[in-house]
XYZ file of C-alpha atoms in Angstrom:
363
model
C 0.000 0.000 0.000
C 1.234 3.501 -0.737
C 0.035 7.094 -0.885
C 0.596 8.379 -4.426
C -0.294 12.038 -3.933
C -2.253 14.484 -1.810
C -3.790 17.940 -2.084
C -4.314 20.125 0.973
C -6.189 23.392 1.381
C -6.701 25.386 4.565
C -5.288 22.778 6.946
C -3.319 24.027 9.963
C -0.717 26.465 8.530
C -0.937 24.963 5.028
C -2.791 27.333 2.732
C -2.425 25.131 -0.346
C -0.204 22.176 -1.257
C -0.133 19.527 -3.980
C 2.431 16.765 -3.454
C 3.451 13.578 -5.263
C 5.227 10.941 -3.197
C 7.922 8.306 -3.650
C 6.831 4.663 -3.155
C 9.495 4.071 -0.476
C 11.085 7.031 1.350
C 9.635 10.527 1.661
C 11.688 12.922 3.776
C 10.147 16.202 4.957
C 12.706 18.636 6.403
C 12.454 22.123 7.845
C 12.677 24.123 11.041
C 10.237 23.534 13.864
C 6.656 24.849 13.516
C 6.881 25.130 9.725
C 4.372 22.413 8.745
C 6.128 19.038 8.836
C 3.838 17.490 11.451
C 0.811 19.156 9.844
C 1.411 17.125 6.686
C 1.695 13.923 8.735
C -1.560 14.758 10.517
C -3.338 15.353 7.210
C -2.250 11.952 5.874
C -3.135 10.174 9.123
C -6.711 11.472 9.136
C -7.447 9.329 6.060
C -7.128 6.230 8.261
C -10.382 7.361 9.891
C -8.656 7.813 13.243
C -8.539 10.847 15.481
C -5.738 13.359 15.181
C -2.698 11.680 16.756
C -1.770 14.862 18.655
C -5.185 14.931 20.299
C -6.124 18.302 18.785
C -9.666 19.588 18.553
C -11.252 19.413 15.097
C -11.598 23.202 14.792
C -7.872 23.621 15.496
C -7.086 21.639 12.332
C -8.617 24.360 10.160
C -6.304 27.171 9.060
C -6.761 30.385 11.006
C -9.171 32.667 9.207
C -10.729 29.814 7.207
C -14.058 28.077 7.837
C -13.112 24.726 6.291
C -10.173 22.540 5.306
C -10.245 20.310 2.232
C -7.969 17.310 1.779
C -7.680 14.851 -1.103
C -5.542 11.746 -1.395
C -4.767 9.118 -4.019
C -3.623 5.755 -2.692
C -2.693 2.487 -4.311
C -3.043 -0.998 -2.890
C -3.345 -4.529 -4.246
C -6.784 -3.619 -5.606
C -5.580 -0.638 -7.620
C -5.832 3.133 -7.184
C -8.419 4.836 -4.977
C -9.382 8.483 -4.461
C -10.367 9.783 -1.023
C -11.406 13.234 0.155
C -11.984 14.779 3.565
C -13.671 18.070 4.403
C -13.357 19.589 7.868
C -15.865 22.354 8.523
C -16.302 24.282 11.744
C -19.293 23.084 13.715
C -19.812 20.001 11.539
C -18.697 16.391 11.479
C -15.973 15.236 9.134
C -17.188 14.560 5.599
C -15.340 11.799 3.730
C -15.686 10.349 0.262
C -14.117 7.120 -0.995
C -14.119 6.672 -4.749
C -16.631 9.522 -4.940
C -19.049 7.832 -2.526
C -19.854 9.809 0.668
C -18.996 8.265 4.025
C -20.780 9.415 7.172
C -17.860 9.144 9.618
C -14.271 8.146 10.149
C -15.428 4.684 11.199
C -16.792 4.154 7.678
C -13.409 4.790 6.015
C -11.385 2.544 8.322
C -9.694 -0.129 6.227
C -8.957 2.004 3.178
C -5.607 3.414 4.311
C -3.565 1.308 6.722
C -0.939 3.336 8.544
C 1.148 3.373 11.707
C 2.363 6.650 13.182
C 5.408 7.255 15.404
C 5.278 10.631 17.179
C 7.015 12.185 20.193
C 3.566 12.103 21.798
C 3.749 8.299 21.775
C 7.051 8.300 23.645
C 5.101 9.138 26.815
C 3.122 5.893 26.496
C 4.821 4.430 29.559
C 4.936 7.667 31.539
C 1.269 8.587 31.143
C -1.723 6.987 32.829
C -3.573 3.784 31.846
C -5.865 5.633 29.428
C -2.992 6.142 26.975
C -2.126 2.441 26.984
C -5.771 1.480 26.465
C -5.944 3.932 23.563
C -2.829 2.355 22.070
C -4.427 -1.089 22.035
C -7.793 0.160 20.781
C -6.281 2.248 17.982
C -4.197 -0.730 16.860
C -7.093 -3.225 16.902
C -9.904 -1.118 15.416
C -8.447 -0.779 11.871
C -8.298 -4.568 11.462
C -11.492 -5.500 13.333
C -14.777 -3.721 12.526
C -16.452 -6.030 15.051
C -14.185 -4.729 17.810
C -14.807 -1.136 16.704
C -18.569 -1.628 16.975
C -18.270 -3.426 20.311
C -16.151 -0.583 21.693
C -18.840 1.929 20.707
C -21.572 -0.282 22.202
C -19.625 -0.666 25.454
C -19.183 3.095 25.817
C -22.914 3.577 25.278
C -23.927 0.992 27.904
C -21.280 2.313 30.312
C -22.651 5.859 29.969
C -26.170 4.586 30.615
C -25.073 2.628 33.686
C -23.158 5.610 35.104
C -26.193 7.855 34.559
C -28.325 5.322 36.413
C -25.843 5.214 39.307
C -26.139 8.999 39.648
C -29.931 9.029 39.394
C -30.195 6.261 42.004
C -28.974 8.645 44.692
C -32.198 10.631 44.284
C -34.433 7.734 43.240
C -33.133 4.538 44.947
C -35.835 2.247 43.564
C -34.337 2.448 40.041
C -31.297 0.544 41.339
C -32.979 -2.669 40.208
C -32.456 -1.543 36.599
C -28.770 -2.380 37.057
C -29.863 -5.969 36.479
C -30.629 -4.867 32.913
C -27.379 -3.021 32.231
C -24.897 -5.230 34.095
C -25.285 -8.350 31.899
C -24.860 -6.190 28.784
C -21.758 -4.532 30.211
C -20.295 -7.894 31.245
C -20.924 -9.498 27.848
C -19.431 -6.696 25.732
C -16.679 -5.963 28.262
C -15.582 -9.604 28.305
C -15.258 -9.591 24.518
C -13.159 -6.412 24.557
C -10.835 -7.721 27.259
C -10.352 -11.059 25.506
C -9.528 -9.386 22.180
C -7.115 -6.980 23.854
C -5.357 -9.818 25.660
C -5.063 -11.842 22.465
C -3.739 -8.862 20.515
C -1.188 -8.008 23.214
C 0.114 -11.578 23.200
C 0.516 -11.451 19.433
C 2.090 -8.013 19.624
C 4.719 -9.237 22.066
C 5.798 -12.061 19.755
C 7.220 -9.273 17.575
C 7.884 -6.531 20.141
C 10.065 -8.662 22.450
C 12.614 -9.596 19.744
C 12.462 -6.049 18.330
C 13.338 -4.677 21.763
C 16.168 -7.165 22.121
C 17.539 -5.965 18.805
C 17.228 -2.292 19.764
C 18.976 -2.962 23.101
C 21.748 -4.951 21.457
C 20.474 -8.214 22.939
C 21.189 -7.105 26.513
C 17.622 -6.740 27.821
C 14.308 -8.588 27.712
C 10.896 -6.946 27.347
C 7.692 -8.490 28.706
C 4.128 -7.277 29.195
C 0.892 -8.189 30.970
C -2.739 -7.158 30.589
C -4.021 -5.868 33.928
C -7.753 -6.227 34.588
C -9.720 -6.221 37.842
C -12.885 -7.296 36.042
C -11.627 -10.477 34.413
C -8.618 -12.703 34.982
C -7.088 -14.637 32.106
C -9.252 -17.630 31.207
C -12.369 -16.379 33.010
C -15.703 -15.805 31.262
C -18.391 -13.145 31.446
C -20.043 -14.772 34.464
C -17.010 -13.771 36.538
C -17.215 -10.199 35.214
C -20.928 -10.033 36.055
C -20.332 -11.378 39.552
C -17.715 -8.702 40.252
C -20.069 -5.995 38.985
C -22.615 -7.154 41.545
C -19.994 -7.349 44.294
C -18.895 -3.753 43.661
C -22.420 -2.383 43.179
C -22.625 -0.641 46.564
C -19.230 0.959 45.978
C -20.326 2.096 42.508
C -23.559 3.585 43.887
C -21.582 5.608 46.431
C -19.089 6.778 43.807
C -21.809 7.180 41.144
C -19.389 5.593 38.689
C -18.511 2.125 37.362
C -15.309 1.023 39.075
C -14.277 -1.927 36.914
C -14.278 -2.978 33.279
C -12.115 -2.540 30.181
C -12.413 1.250 30.629
C -10.270 0.874 33.779
C -7.783 -1.746 32.577
C -4.066 -1.210 32.036
C -1.043 -2.758 30.353
C 2.133 -3.390 32.319
C 5.598 -3.457 30.725
C 8.733 -4.841 32.325
C 12.412 -4.859 31.340
C 14.263 -7.844 32.774
C 11.372 -8.269 35.213
C 11.497 -4.661 36.486
C 8.471 -2.398 35.951
C 9.416 -0.192 33.020
C 7.273 2.754 34.063
C 9.085 3.071 37.401
C 12.588 1.844 36.743
C 13.379 2.257 33.038
C 15.510 5.138 31.802
C 14.147 7.549 29.206
C 16.176 5.759 26.548
C 14.764 2.391 27.595
C 11.203 3.727 27.626
C 11.690 5.206 24.165
C 12.980 1.847 22.937
C 9.941 0.040 24.395
C 7.568 2.319 22.491
C 9.525 1.949 19.258
C 9.476 -1.836 19.639
C 5.708 -1.773 20.173
C 5.194 0.394 17.112
C 7.402 -1.838 14.967
C 5.332 -4.790 16.143
C 2.077 -2.939 15.401
C 3.272 -2.289 11.853
C 4.206 -5.942 11.348
C 0.863 -7.247 12.653
C -1.097 -4.760 10.564
C 0.706 -6.068 7.493
C 0.121 -9.687 8.492
C -3.605 -9.203 9.081
C -4.389 -7.074 6.036
C -1.966 -8.443 3.464
C -0.902 -4.824 2.822
C 2.304 -3.207 4.054
C 1.069 -0.213 6.079
C 2.265 3.309 5.409
C 4.597 4.358 8.234
C 4.700 7.963 9.481
C 7.829 8.781 11.506
C 7.259 12.248 12.926
C 10.350 13.780 14.518
C 11.437 10.472 16.017
C 14.529 9.532 13.989
C 16.578 12.526 15.189
C 16.340 11.218 18.765
C 18.011 7.908 17.883
C 21.677 7.056 17.607
C 22.989 5.528 14.383
C 22.554 1.901 15.466
C 18.963 2.399 16.663
C 18.091 4.320 13.498
C 19.458 1.479 11.392
C 17.585 -1.144 13.415
C 14.313 0.787 13.268
C 14.437 1.091 9.492
C 15.461 -2.557 9.225
C 12.314 -3.475 11.130
C 10.338 -1.522 8.525
C 11.774 -3.527 5.687
C 8.756 -3.090 3.421
C 6.278 -0.372 2.575
C 6.199 3.377 2.206
C 7.771 5.578 4.874
C 7.344 9.285 5.619
C 10.010 10.853 7.849
C 10.227 14.364 9.276
C 13.273 16.099 10.706
C 15.123 19.397 10.962
C 18.547 18.478 9.595
C 18.668 17.343 5.920
C 22.182 15.940 6.431
C 20.744 13.346 8.800
C 18.890 11.787 5.861
C 21.661 12.010 3.264
C 21.821 8.226 2.878
C 18.145 7.930 1.945
C 16.962 7.403 -1.609
C 13.524 8.814 -2.368
C 11.665 12.138 -2.434
C 12.851 15.106 -0.372
C 10.634 18.064 0.583
C 11.676 21.303 2.266
C 9.007 22.909 4.431
C 8.762 26.577 5.309
C 5.688 28.384 6.639
C 3.319 25.692 5.350
C 4.859 25.582 1.873
C 6.480 22.416 0.502
C 9.198 22.415 -2.151
C 10.360 19.085 -3.577
C 14.155 18.936 -3.790
C 14.749 15.429 -5.055
């Protein structure tokens, strides 16, 4: 799979751009705050996912404009495909695929497969459990529409249950309605936890050897899925029983205390908790190993080599880690941003210089 070209209007600081890309390496260089990451964001949005920097939709539209318009041509094993995306203030995203309108990002998932590396992801171990749950969900959703739907259903039932817990403080007799919501929450929640566990196990079959390679074979990476609701091998009956056991606590807190929305992922290096004991370099290497593994699994499951977006990550690596990272991405199209063109002198592909939202191809 590869992105052939893109056109951008009114996105971030990019007034207008029309770019044609190399099938392997595309290097985007320039000073900070000139538009490098903005281009990566624009490409990423065609996966159907949220902005990887966590920005609000309105912030993606160029200052002074009311809308941003993006178009992209991609090529996969099925041939070429045209996609468009319009971002308009106060409205939902409007996509088209092959000229056919799509109602939401969820409806375009599966057209462009991509993995993004960003400095924001390097805090995966340092941040709270929500970031690690998001990592798993964002990796699974593109390859499993069933999981995507179940995740939406779970959030809906969870919101309904939490609303009921709040209302029960004023109207205690409605507490019995928890017997309606709890089985639904247990059933969907069990599915989500089981899929996450299975995906994490598969991810580690790649991530562990990748980390060993990055560390020069001196350290071993391991992980575990941490859930209060459901232990490994248990079924939804156990989840439902724990919901009932914590019901009084939930009524007092007016919130659901257990479920996949509270789960976490633990990482360890040589048996020591990475979040507490790993150096910044080790933590960075863990995240890179996980992203390499995500890229490999995405390719395995879709039969398409995903597009890889490396946003301001390569400059933080020494020569050996840079070489190993690119070796792990042995196939597919790669986009790389950085400030120093000399750092990428050994690359063969297309080179773009960025200044104030303008892109000039130099090779």
